[in-house]
PDB file of C-alpha atoms in Angstrom:
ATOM      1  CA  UNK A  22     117.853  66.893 124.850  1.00 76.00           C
ATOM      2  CA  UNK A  23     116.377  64.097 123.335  1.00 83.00           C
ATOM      3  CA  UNK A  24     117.502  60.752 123.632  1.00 84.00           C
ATOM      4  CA  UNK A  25     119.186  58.509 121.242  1.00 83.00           C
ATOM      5  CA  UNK A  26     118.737  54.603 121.054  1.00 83.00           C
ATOM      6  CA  UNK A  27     120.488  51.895 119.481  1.00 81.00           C
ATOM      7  CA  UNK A  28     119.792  48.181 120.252  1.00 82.00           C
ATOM      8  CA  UNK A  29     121.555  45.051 118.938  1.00 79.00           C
ATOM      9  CA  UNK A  30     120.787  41.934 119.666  1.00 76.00           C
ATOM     10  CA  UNK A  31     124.208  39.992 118.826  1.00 73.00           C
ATOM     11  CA  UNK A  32     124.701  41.383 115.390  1.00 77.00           C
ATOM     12  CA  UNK A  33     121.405  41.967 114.697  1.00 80.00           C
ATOM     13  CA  UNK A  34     119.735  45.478 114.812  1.00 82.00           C
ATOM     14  CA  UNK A  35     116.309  45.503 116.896  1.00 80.00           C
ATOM     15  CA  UNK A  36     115.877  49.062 117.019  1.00 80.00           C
ATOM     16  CA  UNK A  37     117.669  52.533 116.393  1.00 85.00           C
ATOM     17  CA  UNK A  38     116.101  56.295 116.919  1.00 84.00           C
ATOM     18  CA  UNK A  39     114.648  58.741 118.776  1.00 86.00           C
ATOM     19  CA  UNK A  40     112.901  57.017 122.319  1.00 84.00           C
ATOM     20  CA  UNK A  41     109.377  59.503 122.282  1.00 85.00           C
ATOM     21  CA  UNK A  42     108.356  58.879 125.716  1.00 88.00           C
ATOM     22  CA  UNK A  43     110.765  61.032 127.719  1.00 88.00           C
ATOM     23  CA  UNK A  44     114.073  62.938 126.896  1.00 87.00           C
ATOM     24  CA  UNK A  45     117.993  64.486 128.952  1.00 85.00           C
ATOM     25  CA  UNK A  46     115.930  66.573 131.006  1.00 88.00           C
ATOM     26  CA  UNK A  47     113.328  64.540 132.720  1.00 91.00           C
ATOM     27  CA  UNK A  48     116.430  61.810 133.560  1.00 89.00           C
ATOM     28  CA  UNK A  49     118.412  65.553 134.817  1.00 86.00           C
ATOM     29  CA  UNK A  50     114.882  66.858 136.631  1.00 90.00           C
ATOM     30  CA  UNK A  51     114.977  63.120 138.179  1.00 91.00           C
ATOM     31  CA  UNK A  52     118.328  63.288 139.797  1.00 88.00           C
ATOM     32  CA  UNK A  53     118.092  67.222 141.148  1.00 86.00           C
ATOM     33  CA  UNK A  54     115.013  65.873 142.911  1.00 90.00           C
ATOM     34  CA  UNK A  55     116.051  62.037 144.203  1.00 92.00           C
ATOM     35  CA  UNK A  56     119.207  61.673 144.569  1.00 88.00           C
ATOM     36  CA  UNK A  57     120.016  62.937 147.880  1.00 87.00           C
ATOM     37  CA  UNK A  58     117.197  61.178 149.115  1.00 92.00           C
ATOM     38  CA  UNK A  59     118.812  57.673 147.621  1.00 93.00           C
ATOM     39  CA  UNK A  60     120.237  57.159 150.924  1.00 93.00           C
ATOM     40  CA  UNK A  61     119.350  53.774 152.409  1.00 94.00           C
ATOM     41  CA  UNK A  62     117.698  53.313 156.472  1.00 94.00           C
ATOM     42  CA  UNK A  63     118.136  49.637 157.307  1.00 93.00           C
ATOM     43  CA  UNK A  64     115.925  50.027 160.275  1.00 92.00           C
ATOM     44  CA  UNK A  65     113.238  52.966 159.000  1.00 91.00           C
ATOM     45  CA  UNK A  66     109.712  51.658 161.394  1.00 87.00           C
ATOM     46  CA  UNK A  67     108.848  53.619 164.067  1.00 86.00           C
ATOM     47  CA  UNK A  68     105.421  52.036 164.119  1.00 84.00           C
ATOM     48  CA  UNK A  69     104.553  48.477 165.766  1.00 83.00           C
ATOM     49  CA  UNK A  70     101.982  47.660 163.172  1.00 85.00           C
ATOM     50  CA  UNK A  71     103.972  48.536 160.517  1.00 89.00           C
ATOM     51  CA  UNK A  72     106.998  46.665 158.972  1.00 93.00           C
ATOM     52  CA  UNK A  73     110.386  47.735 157.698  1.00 94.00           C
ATOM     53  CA  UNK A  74     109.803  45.542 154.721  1.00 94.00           C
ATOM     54  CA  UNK A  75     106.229  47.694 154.239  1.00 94.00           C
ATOM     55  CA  UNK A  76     107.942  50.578 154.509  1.00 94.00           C
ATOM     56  CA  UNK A  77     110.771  49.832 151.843  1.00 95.00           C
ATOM     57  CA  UNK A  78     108.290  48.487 149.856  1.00 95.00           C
ATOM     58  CA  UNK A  79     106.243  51.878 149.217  1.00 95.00           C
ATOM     59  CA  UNK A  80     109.726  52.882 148.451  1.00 95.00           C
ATOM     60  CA  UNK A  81     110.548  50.847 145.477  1.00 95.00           C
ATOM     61  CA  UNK A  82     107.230  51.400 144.084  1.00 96.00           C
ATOM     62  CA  UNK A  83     108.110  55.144 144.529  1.00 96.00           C
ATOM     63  CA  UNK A  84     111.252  55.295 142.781  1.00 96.00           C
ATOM     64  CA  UNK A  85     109.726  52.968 139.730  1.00 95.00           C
ATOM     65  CA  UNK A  86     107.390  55.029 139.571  1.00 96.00           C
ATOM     66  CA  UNK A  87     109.244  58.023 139.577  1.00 95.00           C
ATOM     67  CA  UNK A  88     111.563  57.549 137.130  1.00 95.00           C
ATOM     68  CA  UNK A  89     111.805  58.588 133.428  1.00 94.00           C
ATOM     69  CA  UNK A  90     110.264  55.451 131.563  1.00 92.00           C
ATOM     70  CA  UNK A  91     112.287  54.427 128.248  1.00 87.00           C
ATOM     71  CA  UNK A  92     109.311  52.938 126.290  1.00 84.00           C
ATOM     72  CA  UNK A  93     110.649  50.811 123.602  1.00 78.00           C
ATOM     73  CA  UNK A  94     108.229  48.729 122.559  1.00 72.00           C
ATOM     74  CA  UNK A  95     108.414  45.047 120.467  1.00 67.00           C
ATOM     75  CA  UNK A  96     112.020  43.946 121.917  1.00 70.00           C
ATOM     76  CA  UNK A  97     113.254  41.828 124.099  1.00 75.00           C
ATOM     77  CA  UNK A  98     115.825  42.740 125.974  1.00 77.00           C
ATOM     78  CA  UNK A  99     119.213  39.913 126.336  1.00 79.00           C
ATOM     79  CA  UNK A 100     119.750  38.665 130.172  1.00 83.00           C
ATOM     80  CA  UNK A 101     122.938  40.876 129.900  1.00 85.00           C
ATOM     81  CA  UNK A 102     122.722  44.359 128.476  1.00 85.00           C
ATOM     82  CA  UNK A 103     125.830  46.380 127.588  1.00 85.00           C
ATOM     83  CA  UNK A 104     125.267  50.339 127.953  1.00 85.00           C
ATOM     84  CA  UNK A 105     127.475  52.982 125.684  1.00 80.00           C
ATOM     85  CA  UNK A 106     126.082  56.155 126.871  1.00 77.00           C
ATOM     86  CA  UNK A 107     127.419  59.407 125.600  1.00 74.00           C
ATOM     87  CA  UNK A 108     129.210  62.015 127.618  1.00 70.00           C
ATOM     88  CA  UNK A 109     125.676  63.949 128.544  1.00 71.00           C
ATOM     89  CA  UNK A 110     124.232  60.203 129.680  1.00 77.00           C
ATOM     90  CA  UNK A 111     127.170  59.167 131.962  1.00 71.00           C
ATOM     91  CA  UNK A 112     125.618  61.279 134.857  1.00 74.00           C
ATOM     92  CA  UNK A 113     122.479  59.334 134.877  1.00 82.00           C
ATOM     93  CA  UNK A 114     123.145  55.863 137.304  1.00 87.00           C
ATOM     94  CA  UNK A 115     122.888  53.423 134.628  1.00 88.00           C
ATOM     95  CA  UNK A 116     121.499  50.443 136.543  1.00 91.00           C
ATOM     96  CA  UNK A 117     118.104  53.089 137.421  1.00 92.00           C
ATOM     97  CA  UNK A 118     117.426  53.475 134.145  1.00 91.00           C
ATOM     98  CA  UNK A 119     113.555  52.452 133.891  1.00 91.00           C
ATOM     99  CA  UNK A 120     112.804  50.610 130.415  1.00 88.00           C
ATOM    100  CA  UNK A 121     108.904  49.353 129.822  1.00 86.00           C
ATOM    101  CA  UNK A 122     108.326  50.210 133.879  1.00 89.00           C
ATOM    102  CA  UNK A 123     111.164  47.704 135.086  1.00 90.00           C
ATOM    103  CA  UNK A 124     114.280  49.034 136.411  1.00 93.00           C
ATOM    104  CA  UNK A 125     117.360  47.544 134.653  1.00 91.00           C
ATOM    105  CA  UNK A 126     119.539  46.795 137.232  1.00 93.00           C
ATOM    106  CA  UNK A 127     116.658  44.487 138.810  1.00 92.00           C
ATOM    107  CA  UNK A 128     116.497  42.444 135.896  1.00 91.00           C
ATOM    108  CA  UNK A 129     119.624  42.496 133.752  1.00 92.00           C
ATOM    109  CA  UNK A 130     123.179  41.966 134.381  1.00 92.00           C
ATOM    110  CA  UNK A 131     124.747  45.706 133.329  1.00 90.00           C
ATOM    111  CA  UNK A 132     127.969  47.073 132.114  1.00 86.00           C
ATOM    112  CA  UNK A 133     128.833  50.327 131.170  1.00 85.00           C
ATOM    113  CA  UNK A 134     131.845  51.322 129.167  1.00 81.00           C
ATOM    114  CA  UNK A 135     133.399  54.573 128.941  1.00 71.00           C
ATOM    115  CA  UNK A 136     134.419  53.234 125.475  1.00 60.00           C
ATOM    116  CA  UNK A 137     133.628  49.634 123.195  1.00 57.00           C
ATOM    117  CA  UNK A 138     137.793  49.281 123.712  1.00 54.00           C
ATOM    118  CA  UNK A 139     137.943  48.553 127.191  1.00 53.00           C
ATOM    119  CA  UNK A 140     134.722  46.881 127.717  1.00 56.00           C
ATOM    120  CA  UNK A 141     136.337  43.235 128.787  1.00 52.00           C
ATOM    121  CA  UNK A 142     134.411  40.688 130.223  1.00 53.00           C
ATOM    122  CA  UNK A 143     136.735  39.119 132.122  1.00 57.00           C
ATOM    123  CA  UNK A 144     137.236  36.655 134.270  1.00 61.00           C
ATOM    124  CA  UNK A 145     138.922  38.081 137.569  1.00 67.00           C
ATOM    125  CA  UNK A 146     139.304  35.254 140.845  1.00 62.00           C
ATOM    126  CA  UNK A 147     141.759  35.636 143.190  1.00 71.00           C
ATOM    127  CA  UNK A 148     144.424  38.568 145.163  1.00 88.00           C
ATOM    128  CA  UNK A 149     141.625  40.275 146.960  1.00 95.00           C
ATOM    129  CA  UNK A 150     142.915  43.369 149.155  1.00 96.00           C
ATOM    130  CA  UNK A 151     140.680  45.436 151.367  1.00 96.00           C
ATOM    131  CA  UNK A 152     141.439  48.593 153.237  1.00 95.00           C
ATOM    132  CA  UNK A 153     139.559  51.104 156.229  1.00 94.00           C
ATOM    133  CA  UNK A 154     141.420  53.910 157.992  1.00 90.00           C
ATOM    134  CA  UNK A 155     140.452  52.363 161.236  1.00 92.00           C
ATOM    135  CA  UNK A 156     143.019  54.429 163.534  1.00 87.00           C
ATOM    136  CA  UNK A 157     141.266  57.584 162.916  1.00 84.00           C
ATOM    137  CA  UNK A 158     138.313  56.287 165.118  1.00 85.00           C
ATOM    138  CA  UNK A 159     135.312  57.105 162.590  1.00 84.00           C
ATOM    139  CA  UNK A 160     132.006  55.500 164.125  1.00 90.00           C
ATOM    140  CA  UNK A 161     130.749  54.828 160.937  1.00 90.00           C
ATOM    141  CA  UNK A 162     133.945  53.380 158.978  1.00 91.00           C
ATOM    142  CA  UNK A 163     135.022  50.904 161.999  1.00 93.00           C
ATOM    143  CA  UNK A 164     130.870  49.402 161.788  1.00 95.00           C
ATOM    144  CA  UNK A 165     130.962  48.669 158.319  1.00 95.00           C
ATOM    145  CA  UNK A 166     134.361  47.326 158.072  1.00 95.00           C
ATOM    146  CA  UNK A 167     133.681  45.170 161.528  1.00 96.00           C
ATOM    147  CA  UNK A 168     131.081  44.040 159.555  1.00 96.00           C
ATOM    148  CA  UNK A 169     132.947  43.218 156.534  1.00 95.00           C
ATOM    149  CA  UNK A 170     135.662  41.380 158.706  1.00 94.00           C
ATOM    150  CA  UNK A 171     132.557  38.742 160.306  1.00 94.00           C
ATOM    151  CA  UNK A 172     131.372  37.278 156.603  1.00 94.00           C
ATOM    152  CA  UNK A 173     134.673  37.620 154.487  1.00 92.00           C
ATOM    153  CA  UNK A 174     137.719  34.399 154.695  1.00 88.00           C
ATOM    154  CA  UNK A 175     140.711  36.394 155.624  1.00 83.00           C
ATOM    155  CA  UNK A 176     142.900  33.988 154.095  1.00 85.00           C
ATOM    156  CA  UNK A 177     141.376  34.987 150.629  1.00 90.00           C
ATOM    157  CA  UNK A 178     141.283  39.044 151.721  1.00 93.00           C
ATOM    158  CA  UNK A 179     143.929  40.894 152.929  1.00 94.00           C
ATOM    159  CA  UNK A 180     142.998  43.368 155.459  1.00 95.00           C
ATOM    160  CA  UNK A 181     144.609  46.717 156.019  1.00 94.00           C
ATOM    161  CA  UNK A 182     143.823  48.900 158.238  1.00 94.00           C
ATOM    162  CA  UNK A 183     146.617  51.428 158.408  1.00 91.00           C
ATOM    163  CA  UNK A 184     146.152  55.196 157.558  1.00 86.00           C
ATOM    164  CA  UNK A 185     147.971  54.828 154.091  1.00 85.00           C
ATOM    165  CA  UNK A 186     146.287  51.896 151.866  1.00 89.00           C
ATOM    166  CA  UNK A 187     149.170  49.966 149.625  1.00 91.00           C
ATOM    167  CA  UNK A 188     146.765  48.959 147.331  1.00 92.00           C
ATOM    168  CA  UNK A 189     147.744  46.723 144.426  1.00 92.00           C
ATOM    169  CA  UNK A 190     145.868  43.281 144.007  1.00 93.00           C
ATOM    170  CA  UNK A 191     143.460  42.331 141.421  1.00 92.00           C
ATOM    171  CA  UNK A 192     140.926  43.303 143.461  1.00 95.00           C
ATOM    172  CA  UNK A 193     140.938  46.177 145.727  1.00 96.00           C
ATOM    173  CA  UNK A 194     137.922  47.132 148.055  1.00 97.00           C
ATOM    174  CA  UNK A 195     137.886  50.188 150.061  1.00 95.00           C
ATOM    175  CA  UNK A 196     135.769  51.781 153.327  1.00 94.00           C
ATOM    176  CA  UNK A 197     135.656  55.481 153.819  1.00 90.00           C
ATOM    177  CA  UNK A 198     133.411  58.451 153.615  1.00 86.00           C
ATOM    178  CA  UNK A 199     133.090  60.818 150.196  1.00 81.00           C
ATOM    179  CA  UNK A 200     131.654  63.722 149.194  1.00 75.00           C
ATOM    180  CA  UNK A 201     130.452  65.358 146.535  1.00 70.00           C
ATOM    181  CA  UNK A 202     128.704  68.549 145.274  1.00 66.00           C
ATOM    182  CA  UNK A 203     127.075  69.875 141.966  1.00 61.00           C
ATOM    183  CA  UNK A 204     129.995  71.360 140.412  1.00 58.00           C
ATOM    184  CA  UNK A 205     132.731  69.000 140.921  1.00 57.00           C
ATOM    185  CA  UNK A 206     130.995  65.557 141.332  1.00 62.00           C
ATOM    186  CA  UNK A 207     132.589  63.795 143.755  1.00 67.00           C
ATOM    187  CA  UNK A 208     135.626  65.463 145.404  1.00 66.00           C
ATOM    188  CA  UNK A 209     137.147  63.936 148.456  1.00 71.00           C
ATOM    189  CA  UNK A 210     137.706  60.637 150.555  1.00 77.00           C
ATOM    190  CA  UNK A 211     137.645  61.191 154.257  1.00 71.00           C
ATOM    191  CA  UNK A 212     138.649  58.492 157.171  1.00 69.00           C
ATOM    192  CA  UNK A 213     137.174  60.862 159.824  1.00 63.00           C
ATOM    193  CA  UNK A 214     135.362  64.272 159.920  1.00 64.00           C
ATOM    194  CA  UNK A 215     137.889  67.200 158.904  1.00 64.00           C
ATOM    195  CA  UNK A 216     140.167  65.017 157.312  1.00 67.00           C
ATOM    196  CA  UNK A 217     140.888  64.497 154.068  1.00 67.00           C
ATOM    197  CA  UNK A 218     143.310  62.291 151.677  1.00 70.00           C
ATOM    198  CA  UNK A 219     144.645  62.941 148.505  1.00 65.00           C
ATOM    199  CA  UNK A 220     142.900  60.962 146.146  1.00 69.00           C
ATOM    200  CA  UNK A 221     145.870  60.757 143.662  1.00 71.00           C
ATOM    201  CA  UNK A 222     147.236  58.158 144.538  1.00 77.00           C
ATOM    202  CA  UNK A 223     144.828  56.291 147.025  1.00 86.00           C
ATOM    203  CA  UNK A 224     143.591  53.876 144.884  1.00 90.00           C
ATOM    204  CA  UNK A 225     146.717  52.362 143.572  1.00 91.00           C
ATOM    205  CA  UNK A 226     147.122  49.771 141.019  1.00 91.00           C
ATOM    206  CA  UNK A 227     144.477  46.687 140.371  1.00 92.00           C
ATOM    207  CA  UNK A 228     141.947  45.309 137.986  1.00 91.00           C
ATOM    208  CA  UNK A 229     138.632  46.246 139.717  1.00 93.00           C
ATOM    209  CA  UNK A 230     138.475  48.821 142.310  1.00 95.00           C
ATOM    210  CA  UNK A 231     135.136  48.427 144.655  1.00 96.00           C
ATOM    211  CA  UNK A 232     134.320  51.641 146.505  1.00 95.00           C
ATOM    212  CA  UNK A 233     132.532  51.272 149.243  1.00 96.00           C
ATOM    213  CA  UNK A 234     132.889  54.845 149.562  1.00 92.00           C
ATOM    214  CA  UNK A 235     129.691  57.691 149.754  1.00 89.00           C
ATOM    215  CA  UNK A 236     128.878  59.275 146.302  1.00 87.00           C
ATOM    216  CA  UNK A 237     131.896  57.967 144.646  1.00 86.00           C
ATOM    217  CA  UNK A 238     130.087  56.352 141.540  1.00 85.00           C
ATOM    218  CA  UNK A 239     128.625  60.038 141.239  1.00 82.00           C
ATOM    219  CA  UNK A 240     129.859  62.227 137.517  1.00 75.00           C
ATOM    220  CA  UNK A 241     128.837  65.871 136.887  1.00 68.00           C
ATOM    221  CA  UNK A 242     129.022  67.359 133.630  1.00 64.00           C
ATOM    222  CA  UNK A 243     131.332  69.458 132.928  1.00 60.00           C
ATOM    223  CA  UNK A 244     129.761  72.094 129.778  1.00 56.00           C
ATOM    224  CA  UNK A 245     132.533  73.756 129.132  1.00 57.00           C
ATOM    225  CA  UNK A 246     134.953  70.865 128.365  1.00 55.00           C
ATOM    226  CA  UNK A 247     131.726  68.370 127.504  1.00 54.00           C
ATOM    227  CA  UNK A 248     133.136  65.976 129.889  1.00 55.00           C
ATOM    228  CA  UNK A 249     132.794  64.536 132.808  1.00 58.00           C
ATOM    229  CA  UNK A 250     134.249  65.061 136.497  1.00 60.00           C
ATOM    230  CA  UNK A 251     134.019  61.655 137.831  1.00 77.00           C
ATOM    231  CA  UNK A 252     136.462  59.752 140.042  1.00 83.00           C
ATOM    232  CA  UNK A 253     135.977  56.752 138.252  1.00 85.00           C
ATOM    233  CA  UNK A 254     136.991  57.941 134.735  1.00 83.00           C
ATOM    234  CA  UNK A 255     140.367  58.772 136.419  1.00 85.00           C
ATOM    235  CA  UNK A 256     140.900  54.660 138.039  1.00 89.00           C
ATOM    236  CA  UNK A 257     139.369  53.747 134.729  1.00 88.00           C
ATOM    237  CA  UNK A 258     142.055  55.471 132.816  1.00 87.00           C
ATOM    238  CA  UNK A 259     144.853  54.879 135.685  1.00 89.00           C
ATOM    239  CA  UNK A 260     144.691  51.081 134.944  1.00 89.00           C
ATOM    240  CA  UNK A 261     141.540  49.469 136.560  1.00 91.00           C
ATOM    241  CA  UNK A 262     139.210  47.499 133.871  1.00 89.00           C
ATOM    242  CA  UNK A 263     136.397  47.693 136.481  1.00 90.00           C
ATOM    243  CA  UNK A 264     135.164  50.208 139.299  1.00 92.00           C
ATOM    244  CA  UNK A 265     132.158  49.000 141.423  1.00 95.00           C
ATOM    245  CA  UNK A 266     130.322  52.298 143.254  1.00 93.00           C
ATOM    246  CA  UNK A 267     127.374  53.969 144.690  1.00 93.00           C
ATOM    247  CA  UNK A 268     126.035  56.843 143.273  1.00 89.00           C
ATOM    248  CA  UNK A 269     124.599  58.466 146.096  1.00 91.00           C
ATOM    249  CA  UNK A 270     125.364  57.781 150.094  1.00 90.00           C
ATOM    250  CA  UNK A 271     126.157  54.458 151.534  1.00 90.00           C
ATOM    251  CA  UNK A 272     124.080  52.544 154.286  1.00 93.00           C
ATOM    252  CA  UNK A 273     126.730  51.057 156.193  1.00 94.00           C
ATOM    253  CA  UNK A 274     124.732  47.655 156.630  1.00 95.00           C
ATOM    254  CA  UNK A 275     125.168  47.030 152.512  1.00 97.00           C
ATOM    255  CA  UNK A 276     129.014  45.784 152.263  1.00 97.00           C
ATOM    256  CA  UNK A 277     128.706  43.033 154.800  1.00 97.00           C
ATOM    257  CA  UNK A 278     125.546  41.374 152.640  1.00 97.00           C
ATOM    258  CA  UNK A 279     127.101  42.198 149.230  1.00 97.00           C
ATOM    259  CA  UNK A 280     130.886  41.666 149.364  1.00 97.00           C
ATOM    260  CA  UNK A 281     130.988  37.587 150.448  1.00 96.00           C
ATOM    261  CA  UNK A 282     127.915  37.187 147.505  1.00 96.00           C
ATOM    262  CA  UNK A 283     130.793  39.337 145.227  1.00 95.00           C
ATOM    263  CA  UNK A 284     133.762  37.481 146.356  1.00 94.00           C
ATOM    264  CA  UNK A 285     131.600  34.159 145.798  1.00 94.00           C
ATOM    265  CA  UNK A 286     130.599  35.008 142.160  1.00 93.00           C
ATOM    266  CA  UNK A 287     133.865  36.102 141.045  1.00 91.00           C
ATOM    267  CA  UNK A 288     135.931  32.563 142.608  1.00 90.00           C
ATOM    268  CA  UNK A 289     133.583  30.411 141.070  1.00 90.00           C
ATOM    269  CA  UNK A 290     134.431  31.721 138.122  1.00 89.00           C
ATOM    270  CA  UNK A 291     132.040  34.610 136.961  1.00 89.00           C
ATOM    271  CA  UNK A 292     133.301  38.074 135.248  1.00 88.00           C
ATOM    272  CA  UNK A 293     132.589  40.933 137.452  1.00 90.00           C
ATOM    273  CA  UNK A 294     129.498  42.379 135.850  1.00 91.00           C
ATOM    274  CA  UNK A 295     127.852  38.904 136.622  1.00 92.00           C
ATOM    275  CA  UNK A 296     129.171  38.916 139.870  1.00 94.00           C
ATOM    276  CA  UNK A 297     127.874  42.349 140.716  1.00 95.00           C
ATOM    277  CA  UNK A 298     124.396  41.713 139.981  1.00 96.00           C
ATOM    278  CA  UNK A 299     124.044  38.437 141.915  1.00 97.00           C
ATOM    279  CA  UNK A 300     125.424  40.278 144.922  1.00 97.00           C
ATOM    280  CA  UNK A 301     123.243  43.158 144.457  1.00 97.00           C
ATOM    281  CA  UNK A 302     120.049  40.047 144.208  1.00 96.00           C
ATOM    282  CA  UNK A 303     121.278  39.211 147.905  1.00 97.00           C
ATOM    283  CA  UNK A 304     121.094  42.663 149.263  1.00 97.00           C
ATOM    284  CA  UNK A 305     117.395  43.019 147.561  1.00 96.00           C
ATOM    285  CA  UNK A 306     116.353  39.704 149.373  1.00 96.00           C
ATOM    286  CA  UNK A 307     117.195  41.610 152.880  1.00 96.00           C
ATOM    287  CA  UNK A 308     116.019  45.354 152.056  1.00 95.00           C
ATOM    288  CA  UNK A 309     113.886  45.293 149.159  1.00 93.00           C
ATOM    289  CA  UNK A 310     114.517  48.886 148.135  1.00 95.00           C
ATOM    290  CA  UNK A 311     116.248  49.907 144.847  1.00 96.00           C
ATOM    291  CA  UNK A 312     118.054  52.525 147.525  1.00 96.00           C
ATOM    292  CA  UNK A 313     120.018  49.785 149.044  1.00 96.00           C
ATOM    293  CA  UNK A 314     119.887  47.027 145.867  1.00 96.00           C
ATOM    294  CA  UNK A 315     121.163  49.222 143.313  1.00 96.00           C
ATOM    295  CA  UNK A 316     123.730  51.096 145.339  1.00 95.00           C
ATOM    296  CA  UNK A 317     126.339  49.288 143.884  1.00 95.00           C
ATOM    297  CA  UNK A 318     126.784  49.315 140.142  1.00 90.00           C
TER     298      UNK A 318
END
């Protein structure tokens, strides 16, 4: 279980072994324990004298604190870091990974390749295509998505709301519900409680697929085939170069601060990793917590 490093800086090697401070299980320990609790409250004060801000403040310094610390001392790390985790690492969400007491994803613009061939860095900044099952009258899908539809230019979006999604732009961004368990990762998208789709061929055709979808950035090993049951492996190998995703549920507040700052990014001419992590900068400026900040990655 213990963990293997290896850190280049351009072509040259700053460090390789064994990282001593913690090891598989503490990052596996972590997760049993946290993730379910990952779920964001935009409005969590009860209390007059006491702040939301206070509140998700207590709960950053919580989670930093909580987490496995990679101590690797004497380097310093580039402003983008590139991540090539092995199959037992892909479970872990990458941008929580705590190195010298600082998460990553708060400081670092973060990819993470299933292989070195089909990390690309490119450029992606037009055809945007978003869908939400609004006829099936889910509370929580038609709030989100109405708040999607105030911020974003639907001359540059196209906006489907239908039960069926014909998804097959560049970019394609999608609002539903998703669940998961510990066996099969995650295992369903739902427009509506006690309804289901059939994820095969949902997601259609694109470049970067952005889930705004509960737990669908979530893998679970699999020991016997020393894989990984992940929905994003499958749009990975199905064609997409990128999947955006939380790993645990989604506060329904997030997509309306984080998709224009996305959209933004990518039409001025930034690759999507870039992108990402300036969007996730604007959703830390209104909620502080890692909960709602690093919920997409």
């Amino acid at each position: 279980s213990k963990l293997y490093s290896l850190l280049l800086n351009g072509t040259n090697l700053e460090y390789i072994g064994y990282v001593q401070s913690t090891n598989l299980d503490d990052f596996n320990i972590w997760i049993d324990e946290n993730i379910k609790a990952m779920g964001f409250n935009d409005n969590p004060s009860r209390d007059i004298f006491l702040t939301n801000e206070d509140i998700w403040r207590v709960e950053k310094n919580k989670i930093i604190q909580s987490l496995p610390d990679l101590v690797i001392n004497d380097i310093n790390l580039e402003e983008q870091i590139v991540i090539l985790p092995d199959v037992t690492m892909l479970g872990i969400p990458f941008n929580l990974i705590k190195i010298n007491n600082e998460i990553l994803g708060n400081k670092h613009i973060l990819s993470a390749p299933f292989s070195i061939d089909n990390y690309k860095p490119k450029r992606i900044n037009d055809d945007f295509y978003l869908w939400a099952p609004l006829k099936q009258n889910d509370f929580a899908v038609a709030m989100a998505y109405a708040g999607v539809e105030r911020v974003i230019n639907q001359e540059e979006v196209r906006c489907d709301t239908s039960d069926t999604p014909t998804a097959n732009s560049d970019v394609n961004i999608f609002i539903s519900h998703g669940g998961k368990d510990s066996t099969t990762g995650f295992y369903g998208v739902y427009p509506a409680e006690d309804k289901a789709f059939n994820i095969e061929r949902l997601f259609g055709t694109g470049r970067v697929a952005i889930l705004f979808i509960c737990h669908s950035g979530s893998m679970v090993k699999n020991a016997h085939t020393n894989s990984n049951n992940t929905l994003i492996k499958n749009l990975i190998e199905s064609g997409y170069d990128a999947v955006i995703s939380p790993s645990w549920s989604m506060q329904i507040s997030i997509p309306q601060i984080w998709l224009p700052a996305f959209i933004s990014g990518l039409k001025s001419g930034l690759n999507v990793s870039r992108a990402n992590f300036i969007a996730n900068g604007i959703v830390e400026k209104n909620f502080i917590s890692p909960k709602a900040s690093m919920a997409m990655h």
